[in-house]
Amino acid sequence: MSESPPVTPTPVAVASDPASSPVPPRQTARGGMDLTSGPIAKTLIIFALPTLASNVLQTLSGSVNSIWVGQFLGNSALAATANANIIMFLMFATFFGFGMAATVLIGQAIGRGDIDAARRAAGGAIGLAALFAVVIAIVGWFASDAILLLLETPPEAFALAHDYLRVTFVAVPASMISVTLMMASRGAGDAVTPLRFMVLTVVIDIVLNPVLILGLGPVPRLGIAGSALATAIAGTISLIGMIIWFYAKDHPLRLRGRELAYLAPSWRELRFIIARGLPMGAQMLVISGAGLVMVGLVNREGLVTAAAYGATLQLWNYIQMPALAIGAAVSAMAAQNIGAQRWDRVSTITNSGITINLAMTGVLIALLLLFDRAALALFLGSGSEAIEVSRHIQYIATWTFLPFGTTIVIIGTLRANGSVVPPLIILALSMFPIRFGIYYFAYPALGANAIWWSFPLSSLASLTMAWAVYQRGAWRRALPQPGAN
């Protein structure tokens, strides 16, 4: 058994607009959506909406839990959770790329009707996630103090962060396997099942947080550890429920009998997932690293500017959600069509994704700018002088999410056929030498405004590079399948 060599580039044909077809998106026998037929724009919207809802719910859950911790336990506890959450984000970002690489394999396998290959890819991703998560949980449990010291956690928050972080590490295996299952399910054309269990997770988490923090009823008071335990319990219940659901509904990715051996991936599958997963995980780390550097630059401008930027980031979290959801939907949809050799639909999928994102993100930006004062008052208080600074930031930089979203959609298409290194290079160039170069050279003339202008200008640069890679066409080479003859 050997990997098939890449074939010569296959040009994307220009066809009549499939989005105008009156045929509705076909549902598969097991409830997932067939993404290789029907009207493209309508199918893309229907498939992206559950992912968008999941992202919104997850963000809202984090906000509500922060409110519980801040109100019941104070600022030191809130700072402790922030330090721990940074660590968790980095851990999940590292594994994110592996899950996405498996999702590409799953989507292409489903597209060409090879369910066994899809199950092999899903099983390999789940097995890798379980192994990775157990190692992280064990190492994290014993190294939590060293990690917090490395982050220079404030002394008054150290003990609280220690308790919170240890419980959070215990919850890593269930959380990571759940995330992997959800990503795999979307690759198979099923975005509704992840939404169902995201709702379950969020409801349980929000309800249990005050119960375990305060010790309501017969439950003992656990303080900040109770907040982490609530999240762990919610994630575990959701994972068990999702596994039961997969088997009860005979989901395309469920494993039975000999298929359970797929949980121990072969070296060829691991090599494929790791080779393409590492660059995708590195993309997340690049974005996170640039964000941390940007926070440091903003902090130099003083407390008011730092508070204004913090409130702005809260609002930007919601504005970027359509781009992230549509980019994921485009990636899954393009992967299935590539697997089905429906190259005539891939360009239309990308163009539809760009158009839908521009419309949705544009509406959100307009609403934010119309009601920015009221929205910012939720985070800063109606009398804060930081509101006007934040409004100034919004007017200069919020439109950056239009080119940003377009870039995310294009990268989603590239990723659908395993092209992962060019997006990493594009993000690394735009986030570091370009963005911080703009800041460095413009700061003497513009002051703090150089920070805000660096966002849209660097986003335009990344869009230009992404579009050039997309148009060049080398990414359209056939993706070698692990284990192919």
mmCIF file of C-alpha atoms in Angstrom, residues 97-432:
data_model
loop_
_atom_site.group_PDB
_atom_site.id
_atom_site.type_symbol
_atom_site.label_atom_id
_atom_site.label_comp_id
_atom_site.label_asym_id
_atom_site.label_seq_id
_atom_site.Cartn_x
_atom_site.Cartn_y
_atom_site.Cartn_z
ATOM 1 C CA GLY A 97 -5.278 21.589 13.134
ATOM 2 C CA PHE A 98 -5.283 17.802 13.554
ATOM 3 C CA GLY A 99 -9.073 17.797 13.809
ATOM 4 C CA MET A 100 -9.362 19.984 10.709
ATOM 5 C CA ALA A 101 -7.035 17.708 8.739
ATOM 6 C CA ALA A 102 -9.252 14.744 9.605
ATOM 7 C CA THR A 103 -12.328 16.774 8.662
ATOM 8 C CA VAL A 104 -10.895 17.315 5.171
ATOM 9 C CA LEU A 105 -10.462 13.559 4.776
ATOM 10 C CA ILE A 106 -13.973 12.903 6.087
ATOM 11 C CA GLY A 107 -15.564 15.475 3.786
ATOM 12 C CA GLN A 108 -13.819 14.180 0.676
ATOM 13 C CA ALA A 109 -14.596 10.562 1.588
ATOM 14 C CA ILE A 110 -18.285 11.368 2.121
ATOM 15 C CA GLY A 111 -18.309 13.250 -1.187
ATOM 16 C CA ARG A 112 -17.077 10.233 -3.137
ATOM 17 C CA GLY A 113 -19.369 7.859 -1.198
ATOM 18 C CA ASP A 114 -16.609 6.033 0.724
ATOM 19 C CA ILE A 115 -18.131 5.730 4.214
ATOM 20 C CA ASP A 116 -15.423 3.339 5.411
ATOM 21 C CA ALA A 117 -12.690 5.892 4.625
ATOM 22 C CA ALA A 118 -14.689 8.541 6.469
ATOM 23 C CA ARG A 119 -14.945 6.277 9.518
ATOM 24 C CA ARG A 120 -11.208 5.529 9.374
ATOM 25 C CA ALA A 121 -10.428 9.237 9.379
ATOM 26 C CA ALA A 122 -12.906 9.960 12.180
ATOM 27 C CA GLY A 123 -11.645 7.057 14.274
ATOM 28 C CA GLY A 124 -8.052 8.138 13.808
ATOM 29 C CA ALA A 125 -8.841 11.707 14.821
ATOM 30 C CA ILE A 126 -10.757 10.573 17.924
ATOM 31 C CA GLY A 127 -8.001 8.167 18.948
ATOM 32 C CA LEU A 128 -5.359 10.847 18.483
ATOM 33 C CA ALA A 129 -7.478 13.341 20.419
ATOM 34 C CA ALA A 130 -7.920 10.903 23.316
ATOM 35 C CA LEU A 131 -4.188 10.150 23.498
ATOM 36 C CA PHE A 132 -3.223 13.819 23.192
ATOM 37 C CA ALA A 133 -5.793 14.862 25.806
ATOM 38 C CA VAL A 134 -4.786 12.237 28.386
ATOM 39 C CA VAL A 135 -1.124 13.256 28.103
ATOM 40 C CA ILE A 136 -2.071 16.937 28.438
ATOM 41 C CA ALA A 137 -4.289 16.212 31.449
ATOM 42 C CA ILE A 138 -1.565 14.290 33.305
ATOM 43 C CA VAL A 139 1.220 16.749 32.503
ATOM 44 C CA GLY A 140 -1.025 19.725 33.241
ATOM 45 C CA TRP A 141 -2.113 18.377 36.614
ATOM 46 C CA PHE A 142 1.476 18.144 37.845
ATOM 47 C CA ALA A 143 2.828 21.204 36.029
ATOM 48 C CA SER A 144 0.014 23.662 36.774
ATOM 49 C CA ASP A 145 2.078 25.696 39.250
ATOM 50 C CA ALA A 146 5.033 25.951 36.872
ATOM 51 C CA ILE A 147 2.735 27.045 34.050
ATOM 52 C CA LEU A 148 1.147 29.762 36.169
ATOM 53 C CA LEU A 149 4.572 31.005 37.281
ATOM 54 C CA LEU A 150 5.652 31.151 33.633
ATOM 55 C CA LEU A 151 2.601 33.328 32.901
ATOM 56 C CA GLU A 152 3.516 35.594 35.831
ATOM 57 C CA THR A 153 0.072 35.090 37.350
ATOM 58 C CA PRO A 154 -0.568 37.795 39.997
ATOM 59 C CA PRO A 155 0.131 36.463 43.525
ATOM 60 C CA GLU A 156 -3.370 37.305 44.758
ATOM 61 C CA ALA A 157 -4.866 35.145 41.987
ATOM 62 C CA PHE A 158 -2.306 32.319 42.064
ATOM 63 C CA ALA A 159 -4.010 29.913 44.495
ATOM 64 C CA LEU A 160 -7.376 30.367 42.801
ATOM 65 C CA ALA A 161 -5.861 29.858 39.355
ATOM 66 C CA HIS A 162 -4.137 26.700 40.609
ATOM 67 C CA ASP A 163 -7.436 25.159 41.794
ATOM 68 C CA TYR A 164 -9.296 26.191 38.643
ATOM 69 C CA LEU A 165 -6.571 25.020 36.272
ATOM 70 C CA ARG A 166 -6.189 21.568 37.838
ATOM 71 C CA VAL A 167 -9.886 20.782 37.540
ATOM 72 C CA THR A 168 -9.877 22.158 33.999
ATOM 73 C CA PHE A 169 -7.023 19.835 33.034
ATOM 74 C CA VAL A 170 -9.022 16.860 34.352
ATOM 75 C CA ALA A 171 -11.833 17.872 31.971
ATOM 76 C CA VAL A 172 -9.563 18.098 28.916
ATOM 77 C CA PRO A 173 -10.129 14.540 27.574
ATOM 78 C CA ALA A 174 -13.935 14.845 27.463
ATOM 79 C CA SER A 175 -13.761 18.359 26.024
ATOM 80 C CA MET A 176 -11.230 17.501 23.337
ATOM 81 C CA ILE A 177 -13.027 14.348 22.212
ATOM 82 C CA SER A 178 -16.308 16.308 22.074
ATOM 83 C CA VAL A 179 -14.747 19.008 19.904
ATOM 84 C CA THR A 180 -13.260 16.358 17.601
ATOM 85 C CA LEU A 181 -16.611 14.591 17.244
ATOM 86 C CA MET A 182 -18.329 17.876 16.421
ATOM 87 C CA MET A 183 -15.748 18.772 13.785
ATOM 88 C CA ALA A 184 -15.975 15.299 12.262
ATOM 89 C CA SER A 185 -19.771 15.474 12.207
ATOM 90 C CA ARG A 186 -19.693 18.764 10.283
ATOM 91 C CA GLY A 187 -17.259 17.241 7.802
ATOM 92 C CA ALA A 188 -19.815 14.485 7.196
ATOM 93 C CA GLY A 189 -22.476 17.098 6.414
ATOM 94 C CA ASP A 190 -24.189 17.078 9.824
ATOM 95 C CA ALA A 191 -24.020 20.473 11.545
ATOM 96 C CA VAL A 192 -27.235 19.983 13.559
ATOM 97 C CA THR A 193 -25.965 17.261 15.919
ATOM 98 C CA PRO A 194 -23.081 19.445 17.183
ATOM 99 C CA LEU A 195 -25.571 22.259 17.794
ATOM 100 C CA ARG A 196 -27.877 19.994 19.799
ATOM 101 C CA PHE A 197 -25.119 18.992 22.162
ATOM 102 C CA MET A 198 -23.629 22.461 22.340
ATOM 103 C CA VAL A 199 -27.032 23.632 23.636
ATOM 104 C CA LEU A 200 -26.975 20.817 26.204
ATOM 105 C CA THR A 201 -23.422 21.704 27.295
ATOM 106 C CA VAL A 202 -24.162 25.407 27.647
ATOM 107 C CA VAL A 203 -27.402 24.924 29.609
ATOM 108 C CA ILE A 204 -25.826 22.489 32.081
ATOM 109 C CA ASP A 205 -22.718 24.655 32.467
ATOM 110 C CA ILE A 206 -24.641 27.874 33.131
ATOM 111 C CA VAL A 207 -27.002 26.201 35.607
ATOM 112 C CA LEU A 208 -24.315 24.286 37.512
ATOM 113 C CA ASN A 209 -21.884 27.202 37.875
ATOM 114 C CA PRO A 210 -23.698 29.066 40.681
ATOM 115 C CA VAL A 211 -24.787 25.790 42.299
ATOM 116 C CA LEU A 212 -21.233 24.501 42.647
ATOM 117 C CA ILE A 213 -19.586 27.866 43.295
ATOM 118 C CA LEU A 214 -21.937 28.807 46.152
ATOM 119 C CA GLY A 215 -22.889 25.310 47.350
ATOM 120 C CA LEU A 216 -26.633 25.646 46.884
ATOM 121 C CA GLY A 217 -28.879 23.006 48.486
ATOM 122 C CA PRO A 218 -27.060 19.818 49.484
ATOM 123 C CA VAL A 219 -24.098 20.620 47.227
ATOM 124 C CA PRO A 220 -20.924 21.683 49.100
ATOM 125 C CA ARG A 221 -19.457 25.133 48.405
ATOM 126 C CA LEU A 222 -16.536 24.638 46.005
ATOM 127 C CA GLY A 223 -15.672 28.218 45.062
ATOM 128 C CA ILE A 224 -13.686 28.675 41.876
ATOM 129 C CA ALA A 225 -13.091 24.926 41.556
ATOM 130 C CA GLY A 226 -16.867 24.609 41.301
ATOM 131 C CA SER A 227 -16.876 26.740 38.155
ATOM 132 C CA ALA A 228 -14.306 24.485 36.501
ATOM 133 C CA LEU A 229 -16.132 21.375 37.727
ATOM 134 C CA ALA A 230 -19.419 22.639 36.266
ATOM 135 C CA THR A 231 -17.759 22.959 32.868
ATOM 136 C CA ALA A 232 -16.215 19.494 33.240
ATOM 137 C CA ILE A 233 -19.546 17.870 34.177
ATOM 138 C CA ALA A 234 -21.366 19.626 31.330
ATOM 139 C CA GLY A 235 -18.761 18.513 28.799
ATOM 140 C CA THR A 236 -18.770 14.910 30.026
ATOM 141 C CA ILE A 237 -22.566 14.606 29.970
ATOM 142 C CA SER A 238 -22.670 16.138 26.507
ATOM 143 C CA LEU A 239 -19.997 13.740 25.215
ATOM 144 C CA ILE A 240 -21.839 10.683 26.572
ATOM 145 C CA GLY A 241 -25.098 11.969 25.083
ATOM 146 C CA MET A 242 -23.484 12.582 21.696
ATOM 147 C CA ILE A 243 -21.981 9.085 21.565
ATOM 148 C CA ILE A 244 -25.380 7.544 22.418
ATOM 149 C CA TRP A 245 -26.997 9.723 19.738
ATOM 150 C CA PHE A 246 -24.476 8.607 17.109
ATOM 151 C CA TYR A 247 -25.364 4.969 17.662
ATOM 152 C CA ALA A 248 -29.096 5.485 18.127
ATOM 153 C CA LYS A 249 -29.328 7.366 14.811
ATOM 154 C CA ASP A 250 -26.807 5.142 13.017
ATOM 155 C CA HIS A 251 -24.687 8.197 12.223
ATOM 156 C CA PRO A 252 -22.352 7.744 9.213
ATOM 157 C CA LEU A 253 -19.316 8.085 11.504
ATOM 158 C CA ARG A 254 -20.337 5.614 14.206
ATOM 159 C CA LEU A 255 -17.882 2.716 14.684
ATOM 160 C CA ARG A 256 -18.894 -0.907 15.267
ATOM 161 C CA GLY A 257 -17.141 -4.275 15.405
ATOM 162 C CA ARG A 258 -13.897 -4.291 13.458
ATOM 163 C CA GLU A 259 -14.273 -0.554 12.837
ATOM 164 C CA LEU A 260 -13.364 0.122 16.479
ATOM 165 C CA ALA A 261 -9.793 -0.683 15.451
ATOM 166 C CA TYR A 262 -9.839 2.636 13.547
ATOM 167 C CA LEU A 263 -9.419 4.363 16.936
ATOM 168 C CA ALA A 264 -5.776 3.264 16.726
ATOM 169 C CA PRO A 265 -4.780 5.110 13.521
ATOM 170 C CA SER A 266 -2.170 3.656 11.231
ATOM 171 C CA TRP A 267 1.102 5.489 10.736
ATOM 172 C CA ARG A 268 0.006 6.609 7.261
ATOM 173 C CA GLU A 269 -3.141 8.235 8.654
ATOM 174 C CA LEU A 270 -1.169 9.821 11.482
ATOM 175 C CA ARG A 271 1.418 11.124 9.033
ATOM 176 C CA PHE A 272 -1.305 12.649 6.884
ATOM 177 C CA ILE A 273 -3.166 14.230 9.834
ATOM 178 C CA ILE A 274 0.005 15.529 11.467
ATOM 179 C CA ALA A 275 1.578 16.838 8.237
ATOM 180 C CA ARG A 276 -1.505 18.897 7.417
ATOM 181 C CA GLY A 277 -2.677 19.463 10.969
ATOM 182 C CA LEU A 278 0.463 21.136 12.293
ATOM 183 C CA PRO A 279 0.269 24.095 9.859
ATOM 184 C CA MET A 280 -3.437 24.565 10.637
ATOM 185 C CA GLY A 281 -2.787 24.496 14.372
ATOM 186 C CA ALA A 282 0.093 26.907 13.827
ATOM 187 C CA GLN A 283 -2.365 29.327 12.182
ATOM 188 C CA MET A 284 -4.278 29.530 15.466
ATOM 189 C CA LEU A 285 -1.055 30.065 17.401
ATOM 190 C CA VAL A 286 0.011 32.842 15.007
ATOM 191 C CA ILE A 287 -3.304 34.633 15.510
ATOM 192 C CA SER A 288 -3.092 34.190 19.295
ATOM 193 C CA GLY A 289 0.501 35.378 19.424
ATOM 194 C CA ALA A 290 -0.288 38.479 17.389
ATOM 195 C CA GLY A 291 -3.218 39.182 19.698
ATOM 196 C CA LEU A 292 -1.016 38.988 22.778
ATOM 197 C CA VAL A 293 1.545 41.354 21.241
ATOM 198 C CA MET A 294 -1.230 43.770 20.287
ATOM 199 C CA VAL A 295 -2.524 43.798 23.863
ATOM 200 C CA GLY A 296 0.971 44.769 25.025
ATOM 201 C CA LEU A 297 1.087 47.671 22.552
ATOM 202 C CA VAL A 298 -2.348 48.865 23.637
ATOM 203 C CA ASN A 299 -1.411 48.676 27.319
ATOM 204 C CA ARG A 300 1.368 51.197 26.655
ATOM 205 C CA GLU A 301 -1.304 53.772 25.791
ATOM 206 C CA GLY A 302 -2.703 53.775 29.325
ATOM 207 C CA LEU A 303 -5.557 52.337 31.338
ATOM 208 C CA VAL A 304 -8.397 54.122 29.519
ATOM 209 C CA THR A 305 -7.221 52.930 26.095
ATOM 210 C CA ALA A 306 -6.656 49.413 27.422
ATOM 211 C CA ALA A 307 -10.183 49.304 28.864
ATOM 212 C CA ALA A 308 -11.620 50.664 25.592
ATOM 213 C CA TYR A 309 -9.770 48.032 23.580
ATOM 214 C CA GLY A 310 -10.944 45.272 25.924
ATOM 215 C CA ALA A 311 -14.575 46.298 25.414
ATOM 216 C CA THR A 312 -14.019 46.547 21.660
ATOM 217 C CA LEU A 313 -12.658 43.000 21.577
ATOM 218 C CA GLN A 314 -15.807 41.752 23.314
ATOM 219 C CA LEU A 315 -17.925 43.180 20.488
ATOM 220 C CA TRP A 316 -15.518 42.026 17.784
ATOM 221 C CA ASN A 317 -15.878 38.454 19.071
ATOM 222 C CA TYR A 318 -19.465 38.516 17.828
ATOM 223 C CA ILE A 319 -18.782 40.367 14.570
ATOM 224 C CA GLN A 320 -16.271 37.744 13.433
ATOM 225 C CA MET A 321 -18.627 34.816 14.085
ATOM 226 C CA PRO A 322 -20.335 34.795 10.652
ATOM 227 C CA ALA A 323 -16.945 34.632 8.935
ATOM 228 C CA LEU A 324 -15.791 31.728 11.105
ATOM 229 C CA ALA A 325 -19.043 29.791 10.643
ATOM 230 C CA ILE A 326 -19.251 30.395 6.903
ATOM 231 C CA GLY A 327 -15.551 29.626 6.445
ATOM 232 C CA ALA A 328 -16.047 26.261 8.195
ATOM 233 C CA ALA A 329 -19.152 25.565 6.101
ATOM 234 C CA VAL A 330 -17.335 26.452 2.869
ATOM 235 C CA SER A 331 -14.473 24.137 3.826
ATOM 236 C CA ALA A 332 -16.786 21.184 4.528
ATOM 237 C CA MET A 333 -18.918 21.829 1.441
ATOM 238 C CA ALA A 334 -15.923 22.264 -0.861
ATOM 239 C CA ALA A 335 -14.282 19.101 0.547
ATOM 240 C CA GLN A 336 -17.363 16.998 -0.239
ATOM 241 C CA ASN A 337 -17.610 18.406 -3.754
ATOM 242 C CA ILE A 338 -13.907 17.847 -4.391
ATOM 243 C CA GLY A 339 -14.330 14.254 -3.205
ATOM 244 C CA ALA A 340 -17.280 13.876 -5.581
ATOM 245 C CA GLN A 341 -15.201 15.466 -8.401
ATOM 246 C CA ARG A 342 -17.736 18.285 -8.648
ATOM 247 C CA TRP A 343 -15.092 20.903 -9.382
ATOM 248 C CA ASP A 344 -17.663 22.886 -11.332
ATOM 249 C CA ARG A 345 -19.315 23.776 -7.985
ATOM 250 C CA VAL A 346 -16.205 24.716 -5.986
ATOM 251 C CA SER A 347 -15.784 28.231 -7.388
ATOM 252 C CA THR A 348 -19.471 28.945 -6.850
ATOM 253 C CA ILE A 349 -19.254 27.680 -3.269
ATOM 254 C CA THR A 350 -16.380 30.097 -2.605
ATOM 255 C CA ASN A 351 -18.102 33.038 -4.292
ATOM 256 C CA SER A 352 -21.367 32.324 -2.451
ATOM 257 C CA GLY A 353 -19.506 32.123 0.851
ATOM 258 C CA ILE A 354 -17.833 35.475 0.210
ATOM 259 C CA THR A 355 -21.126 37.143 -0.730
ATOM 260 C CA ILE A 356 -23.070 35.717 2.234
ATOM 261 C CA ASN A 357 -20.321 36.687 4.663
ATOM 262 C CA LEU A 358 -20.086 40.241 3.329
ATOM 263 C CA ALA A 359 -23.851 40.625 3.730
ATOM 264 C CA MET A 360 -24.049 39.171 7.252
ATOM 265 C CA THR A 361 -20.903 40.848 8.571
ATOM 266 C CA GLY A 362 -21.837 44.153 6.916
ATOM 267 C CA VAL A 363 -25.210 44.154 8.690
ATOM 268 C CA LEU A 364 -23.549 43.409 12.048
ATOM 269 C CA ILE A 365 -21.014 46.210 11.555
ATOM 270 C CA ALA A 366 -23.768 48.675 10.657
ATOM 271 C CA LEU A 367 -25.813 47.700 13.735
ATOM 272 C CA LEU A 368 -22.774 47.990 15.977
ATOM 273 C CA LEU A 369 -21.888 51.457 14.719
ATOM 274 C CA LEU A 370 -25.505 52.582 15.114
ATOM 275 C CA PHE A 371 -25.830 51.328 18.680
ATOM 276 C CA ASP A 372 -22.189 51.339 19.758
ATOM 277 C CA ARG A 373 -22.641 53.572 22.786
ATOM 278 C CA ALA A 374 -25.303 51.336 24.339
ATOM 279 C CA ALA A 375 -23.338 48.181 23.538
ATOM 280 C CA LEU A 376 -20.115 49.536 25.031
ATOM 281 C CA ALA A 377 -21.912 50.699 28.168
ATOM 282 C CA LEU A 378 -22.654 47.052 28.965
ATOM 283 C CA PHE A 379 -18.944 46.467 29.491
ATOM 284 C CA LEU A 380 -17.653 49.885 30.545
ATOM 285 C CA GLY A 381 -20.561 51.548 32.341
ATOM 286 C CA SER A 382 -22.493 54.451 30.875
ATOM 287 C CA GLY A 383 -20.259 57.104 32.445
ATOM 288 C CA SER A 384 -16.865 55.702 31.458
ATOM 289 C CA GLU A 385 -14.507 57.940 29.498
ATOM 290 C CA ALA A 386 -13.306 54.794 27.705
ATOM 291 C CA ILE A 387 -16.554 54.692 25.700
ATOM 292 C CA GLU A 388 -15.501 57.538 23.409
ATOM 293 C CA VAL A 389 -12.071 55.964 22.901
ATOM 294 C CA SER A 390 -13.700 52.665 22.030
ATOM 295 C CA ARG A 391 -16.094 54.363 19.588
ATOM 296 C CA HIS A 392 -13.072 55.943 17.906
ATOM 297 C CA ILE A 393 -11.475 52.490 17.569
ATOM 298 C CA GLN A 394 -14.702 51.115 16.109
ATOM 299 C CA TYR A 395 -14.925 53.784 13.398
ATOM 300 C CA ILE A 396 -11.358 53.189 12.244
ATOM 301 C CA ALA A 397 -11.006 49.421 12.538
ATOM 302 C CA THR A 398 -14.311 47.541 12.683
ATOM 303 C CA TRP A 399 -14.653 47.357 8.897
ATOM 304 C CA THR A 400 -11.533 45.157 8.944
ATOM 305 C CA PHE A 401 -13.866 42.167 9.327
ATOM 306 C CA LEU A 402 -15.052 42.539 5.733
ATOM 307 C CA PRO A 403 -11.663 41.668 4.166
ATOM 308 C CA PHE A 404 -10.912 39.379 7.123
ATOM 309 C CA GLY A 405 -14.073 37.344 6.463
ATOM 310 C CA THR A 406 -13.340 37.111 2.746
ATOM 311 C CA THR A 407 -9.866 35.791 3.549
ATOM 312 C CA ILE A 408 -11.321 33.202 5.946
ATOM 313 C CA VAL A 409 -13.680 31.926 3.238
ATOM 314 C CA ILE A 410 -10.861 31.631 0.686
ATOM 315 C CA ILE A 411 -8.650 29.843 3.215
ATOM 316 C CA GLY A 412 -11.564 27.490 3.926
ATOM 317 C CA THR A 413 -11.606 26.496 0.254
ATOM 318 C CA LEU A 414 -7.838 26.002 0.155
ATOM 319 C CA ARG A 415 -8.009 23.907 3.314
ATOM 320 C CA ALA A 416 -10.719 21.705 1.760
ATOM 321 C CA ASN A 417 -8.108 20.193 -0.533
ATOM 322 C CA GLY A 418 -5.299 20.026 2.001
ATOM 323 C CA SER A 419 -3.535 23.275 1.067
ATOM 324 C CA VAL A 420 -2.452 24.382 4.544
ATOM 325 C CA VAL A 421 1.036 25.881 4.253
ATOM 326 C CA PRO A 422 0.144 28.911 2.060
ATOM 327 C CA PRO A 423 -2.563 30.093 4.524
ATOM 328 C CA LEU A 424 -0.060 29.784 7.388
ATOM 329 C CA ILE A 425 2.480 31.897 5.496
ATOM 330 C CA ILE A 426 -0.196 34.465 4.594
ATOM 331 C CA LEU A 427 -1.360 34.812 8.205
ATOM 332 C CA ALA A 428 2.200 34.934 9.566
ATOM 333 C CA LEU A 429 3.178 37.707 7.130
ATOM 334 C CA SER A 430 0.026 39.770 7.637
ATOM 335 C CA MET A 431 -0.083 39.383 11.431
ATOM 336 C CA PHE A 432 3.561 40.144 12.187
#
